[in-house]
mmCIF file of C-alpha atoms in Angstrom:
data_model
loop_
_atom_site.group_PDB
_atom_site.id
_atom_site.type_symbol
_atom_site.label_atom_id
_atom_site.label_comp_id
_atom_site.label_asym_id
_atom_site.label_seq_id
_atom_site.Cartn_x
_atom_site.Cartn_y
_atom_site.Cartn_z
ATOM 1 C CA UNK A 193 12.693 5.759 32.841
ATOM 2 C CA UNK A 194 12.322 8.708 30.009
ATOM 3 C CA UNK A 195 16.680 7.836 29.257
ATOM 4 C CA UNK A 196 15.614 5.519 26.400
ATOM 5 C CA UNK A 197 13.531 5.319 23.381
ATOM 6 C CA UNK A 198 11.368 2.062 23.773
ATOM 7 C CA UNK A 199 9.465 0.689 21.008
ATOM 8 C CA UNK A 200 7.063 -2.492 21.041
ATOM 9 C CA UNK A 201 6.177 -4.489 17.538
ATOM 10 C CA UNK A 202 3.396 -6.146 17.133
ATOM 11 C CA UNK A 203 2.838 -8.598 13.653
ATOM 12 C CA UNK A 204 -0.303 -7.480 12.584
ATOM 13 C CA UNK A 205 0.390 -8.378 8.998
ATOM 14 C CA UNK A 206 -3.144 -7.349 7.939
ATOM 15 C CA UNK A 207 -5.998 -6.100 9.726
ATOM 16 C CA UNK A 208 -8.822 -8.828 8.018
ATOM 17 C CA UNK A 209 -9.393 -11.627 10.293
ATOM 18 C CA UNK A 210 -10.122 -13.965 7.257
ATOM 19 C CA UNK A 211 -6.407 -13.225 5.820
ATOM 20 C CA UNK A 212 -5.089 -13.600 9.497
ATOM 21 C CA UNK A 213 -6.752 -17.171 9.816
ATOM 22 C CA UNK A 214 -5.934 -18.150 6.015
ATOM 23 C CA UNK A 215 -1.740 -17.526 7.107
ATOM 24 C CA UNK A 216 -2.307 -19.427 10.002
ATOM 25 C CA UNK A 217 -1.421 -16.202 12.411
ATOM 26 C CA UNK A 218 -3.130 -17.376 15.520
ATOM 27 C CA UNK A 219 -4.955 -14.005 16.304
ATOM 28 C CA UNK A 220 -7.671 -11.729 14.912
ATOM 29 C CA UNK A 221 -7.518 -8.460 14.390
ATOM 30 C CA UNK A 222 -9.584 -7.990 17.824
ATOM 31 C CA UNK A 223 -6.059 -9.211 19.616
ATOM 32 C CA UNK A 224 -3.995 -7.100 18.219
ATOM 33 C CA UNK A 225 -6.414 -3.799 19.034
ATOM 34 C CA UNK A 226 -6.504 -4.935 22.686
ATOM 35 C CA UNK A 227 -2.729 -5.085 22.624
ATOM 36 C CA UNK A 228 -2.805 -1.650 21.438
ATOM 37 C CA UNK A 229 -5.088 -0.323 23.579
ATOM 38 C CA UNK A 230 -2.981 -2.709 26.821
ATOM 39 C CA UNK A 231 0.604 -0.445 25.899
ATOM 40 C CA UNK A 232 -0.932 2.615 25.093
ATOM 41 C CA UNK A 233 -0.178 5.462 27.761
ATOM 42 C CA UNK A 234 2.635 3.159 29.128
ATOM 43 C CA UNK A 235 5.536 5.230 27.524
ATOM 44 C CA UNK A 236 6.240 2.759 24.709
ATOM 45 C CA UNK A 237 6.207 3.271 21.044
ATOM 46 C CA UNK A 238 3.840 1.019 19.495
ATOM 47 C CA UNK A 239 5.119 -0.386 15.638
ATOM 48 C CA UNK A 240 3.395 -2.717 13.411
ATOM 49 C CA UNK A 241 4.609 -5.123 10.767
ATOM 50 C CA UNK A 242 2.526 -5.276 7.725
ATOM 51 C CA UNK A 243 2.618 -7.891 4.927
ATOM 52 C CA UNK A 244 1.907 -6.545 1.573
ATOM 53 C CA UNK A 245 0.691 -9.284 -1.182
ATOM 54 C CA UNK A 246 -1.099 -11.453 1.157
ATOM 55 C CA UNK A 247 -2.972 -14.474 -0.573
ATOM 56 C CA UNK A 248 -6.525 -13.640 -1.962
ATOM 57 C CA UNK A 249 -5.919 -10.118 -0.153
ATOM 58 C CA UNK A 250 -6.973 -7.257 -2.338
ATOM 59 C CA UNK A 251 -5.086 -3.830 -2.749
ATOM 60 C CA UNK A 252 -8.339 -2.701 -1.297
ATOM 61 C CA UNK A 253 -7.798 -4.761 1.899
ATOM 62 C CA UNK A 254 -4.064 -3.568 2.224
ATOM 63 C CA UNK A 255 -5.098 -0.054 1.826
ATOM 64 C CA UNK A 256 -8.069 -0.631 4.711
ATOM 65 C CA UNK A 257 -5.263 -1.941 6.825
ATOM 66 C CA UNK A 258 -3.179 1.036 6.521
ATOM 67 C CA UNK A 259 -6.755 2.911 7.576
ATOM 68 C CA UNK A 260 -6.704 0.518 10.525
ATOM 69 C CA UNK A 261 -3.391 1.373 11.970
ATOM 70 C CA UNK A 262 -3.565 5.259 11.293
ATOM 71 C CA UNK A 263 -7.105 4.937 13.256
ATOM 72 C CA UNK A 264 -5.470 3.479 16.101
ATOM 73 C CA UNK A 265 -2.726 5.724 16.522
ATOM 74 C CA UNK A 266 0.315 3.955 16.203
ATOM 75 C CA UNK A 267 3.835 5.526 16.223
ATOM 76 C CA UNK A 268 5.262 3.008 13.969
ATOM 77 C CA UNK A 269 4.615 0.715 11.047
ATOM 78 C CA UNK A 270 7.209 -1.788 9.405
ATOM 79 C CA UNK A 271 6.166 -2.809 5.725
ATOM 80 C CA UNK A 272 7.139 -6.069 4.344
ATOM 81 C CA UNK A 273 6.631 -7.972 1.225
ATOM 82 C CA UNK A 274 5.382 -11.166 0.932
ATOM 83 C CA UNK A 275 8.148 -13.354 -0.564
ATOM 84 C CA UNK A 276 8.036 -17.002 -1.433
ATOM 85 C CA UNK A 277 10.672 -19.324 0.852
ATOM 86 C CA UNK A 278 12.026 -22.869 0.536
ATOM 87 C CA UNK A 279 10.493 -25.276 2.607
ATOM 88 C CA UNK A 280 6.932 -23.163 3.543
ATOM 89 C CA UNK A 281 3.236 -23.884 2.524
ATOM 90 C CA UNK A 282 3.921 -20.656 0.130
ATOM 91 C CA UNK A 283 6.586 -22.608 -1.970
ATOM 92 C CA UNK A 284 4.032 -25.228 -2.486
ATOM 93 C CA UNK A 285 1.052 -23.037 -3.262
ATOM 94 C CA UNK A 286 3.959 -20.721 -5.658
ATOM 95 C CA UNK A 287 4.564 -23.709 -7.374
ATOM 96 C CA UNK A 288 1.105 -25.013 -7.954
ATOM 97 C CA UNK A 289 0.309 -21.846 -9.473
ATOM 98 C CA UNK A 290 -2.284 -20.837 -6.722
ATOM 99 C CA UNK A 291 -0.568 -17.783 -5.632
ATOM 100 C CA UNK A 292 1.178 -15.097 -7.587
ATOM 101 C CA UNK A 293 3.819 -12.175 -6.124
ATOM 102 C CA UNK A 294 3.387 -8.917 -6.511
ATOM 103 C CA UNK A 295 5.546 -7.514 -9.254
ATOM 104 C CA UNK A 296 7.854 -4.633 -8.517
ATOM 105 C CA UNK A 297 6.203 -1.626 -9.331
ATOM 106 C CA UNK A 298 2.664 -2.980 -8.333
ATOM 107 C CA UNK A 299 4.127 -3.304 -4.849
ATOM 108 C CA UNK A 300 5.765 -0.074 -4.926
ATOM 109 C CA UNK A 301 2.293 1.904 -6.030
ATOM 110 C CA UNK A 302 0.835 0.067 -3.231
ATOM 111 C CA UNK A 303 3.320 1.155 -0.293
ATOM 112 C CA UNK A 304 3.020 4.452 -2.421
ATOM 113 C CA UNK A 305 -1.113 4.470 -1.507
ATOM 114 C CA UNK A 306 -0.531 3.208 1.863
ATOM 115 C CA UNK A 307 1.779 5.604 2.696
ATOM 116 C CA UNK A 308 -0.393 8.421 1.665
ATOM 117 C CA UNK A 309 -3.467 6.865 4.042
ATOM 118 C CA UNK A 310 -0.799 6.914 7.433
ATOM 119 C CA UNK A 311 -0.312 9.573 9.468
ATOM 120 C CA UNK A 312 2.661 11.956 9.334
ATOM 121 C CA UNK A 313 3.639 11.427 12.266
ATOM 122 C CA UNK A 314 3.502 7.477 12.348
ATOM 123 C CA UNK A 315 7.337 6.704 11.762
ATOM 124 C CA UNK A 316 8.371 4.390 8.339
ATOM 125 C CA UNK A 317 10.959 2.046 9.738
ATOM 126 C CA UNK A 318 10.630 0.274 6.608
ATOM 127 C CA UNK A 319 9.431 -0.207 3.141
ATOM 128 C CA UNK A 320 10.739 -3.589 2.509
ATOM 129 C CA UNK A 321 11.710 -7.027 3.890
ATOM 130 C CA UNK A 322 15.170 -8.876 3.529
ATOM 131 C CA UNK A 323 14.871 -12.228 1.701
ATOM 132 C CA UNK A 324 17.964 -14.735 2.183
ATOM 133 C CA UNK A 325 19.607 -15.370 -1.070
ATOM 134 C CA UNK A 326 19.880 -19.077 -0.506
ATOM 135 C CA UNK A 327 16.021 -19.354 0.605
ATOM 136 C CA UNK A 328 14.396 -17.026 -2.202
ATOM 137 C CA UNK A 329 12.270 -18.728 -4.367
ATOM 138 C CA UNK A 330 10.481 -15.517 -5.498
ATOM 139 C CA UNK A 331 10.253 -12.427 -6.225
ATOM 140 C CA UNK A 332 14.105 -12.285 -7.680
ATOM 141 C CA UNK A 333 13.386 -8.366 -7.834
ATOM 142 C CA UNK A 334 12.920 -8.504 -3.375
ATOM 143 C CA UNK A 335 16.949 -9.024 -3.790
ATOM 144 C CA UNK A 336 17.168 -5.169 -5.055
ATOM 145 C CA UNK A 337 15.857 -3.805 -1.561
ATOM 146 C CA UNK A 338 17.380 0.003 -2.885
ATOM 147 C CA UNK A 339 16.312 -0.453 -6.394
ATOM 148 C CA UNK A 340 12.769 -1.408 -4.723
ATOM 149 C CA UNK A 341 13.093 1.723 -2.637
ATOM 150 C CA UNK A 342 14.265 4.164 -5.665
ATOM 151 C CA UNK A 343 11.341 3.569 -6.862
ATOM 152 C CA UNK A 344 8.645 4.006 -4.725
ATOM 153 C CA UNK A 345 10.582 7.456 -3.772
ATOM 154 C CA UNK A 346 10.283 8.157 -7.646
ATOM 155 C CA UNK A 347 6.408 6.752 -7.793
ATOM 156 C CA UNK A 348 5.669 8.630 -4.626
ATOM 157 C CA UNK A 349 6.916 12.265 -6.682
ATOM 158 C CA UNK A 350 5.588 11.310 -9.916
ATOM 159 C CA UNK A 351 1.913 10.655 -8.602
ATOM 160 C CA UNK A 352 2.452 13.702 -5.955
ATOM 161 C CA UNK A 353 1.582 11.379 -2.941
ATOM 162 C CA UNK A 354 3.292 12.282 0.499
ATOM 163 C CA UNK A 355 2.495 10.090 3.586
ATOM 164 C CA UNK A 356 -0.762 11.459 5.047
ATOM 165 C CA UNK A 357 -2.077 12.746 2.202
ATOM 166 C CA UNK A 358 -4.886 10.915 2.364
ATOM 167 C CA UNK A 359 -5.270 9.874 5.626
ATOM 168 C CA UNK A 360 -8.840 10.012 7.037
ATOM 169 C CA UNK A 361 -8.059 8.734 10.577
ATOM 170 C CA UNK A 362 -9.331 10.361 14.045
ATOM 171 C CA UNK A 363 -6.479 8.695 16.149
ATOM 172 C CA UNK A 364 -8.373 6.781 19.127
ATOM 173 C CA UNK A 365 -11.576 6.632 17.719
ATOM 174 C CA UNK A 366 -11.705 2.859 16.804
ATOM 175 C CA UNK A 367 -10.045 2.226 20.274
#
């Protein structure tokens, strides 16, 4: 049983149940707890996948989601950006003008601050999600995954933000 490194990941995408039930995610932020709390002490690594630049989500309400995860503990957290796709009720709200992508460097001060808010310990397995070419509708710049990650390494040094810095959780307390 201890020969291999097992991880579970959970989409969280954002810890505020009205976001959750605006992207249609079919669970609250009370499901994914208990399934926190259900593989904890089980030997398994416990990641999360986080959308940045949710609709009508505020920076504030990324950054209390990055409080969320560091409260309960987790060993792992995969960021993504929210890019706009052919074919989904995005494309259709992009196009209507009702939403509007993050730009670059706004996302990049934001993985910056919600970096700084996460444990050391919890593991980065990424700052950044892999649009297909051929289904990109926007942001172009989420094609320049290094570039993207250049600079938030450079942000990160230039505002003197490490990951933790500012992290206020008491791991297991909100469990």
């Amino acid at each position: 049983a201890g020969r291999h490194l097992v991880w579970i990941e959970y989409g969280l995408q954002s810890a505020h149940d009205r976001t959750l039930a605006r992207i249609n995610r079919g669970h609250d932020f009370a499901c994914f707890r208990n399934a926190v709390i259900a593989t904890r002490n089980r030997g398994i690594n416990i990641c999360a996948h986080v959308i940045l630049g949710l609709p009508r989500e505020s920076r504030q309400e990324m950054l209390e989601t990055a409080d969320a995860i560091a409260d309960l503990g987790l060993d792992g957290v995969k960021l993504h950006l929210l890019y706009v796709v052919r074919g989904t009720p995005m494309a259709a709200l992009y196009r209507a003008g009702r939403y509007r992508c993050l730009r670059q460097k706004e996302y990049a001060d934001i993985v910056c601050e919600f970096i700084a808010r996460i444990p050391e310990s919890m593991v980065v397995q990424r700052l950044t999600g892999d649009p297909h070419p051929d289904e990109l509708i926007a942001p172009a710049w989420s094609l320049h995954k290094r570039e993207t990650r250049d600079l938030i390494h450079r942000r990160l040094a230039e505002k003197n933000i490490w990951q933790g810095k500012q992290c206020r959780a008491r791991p297991g307390i909100s469990v």
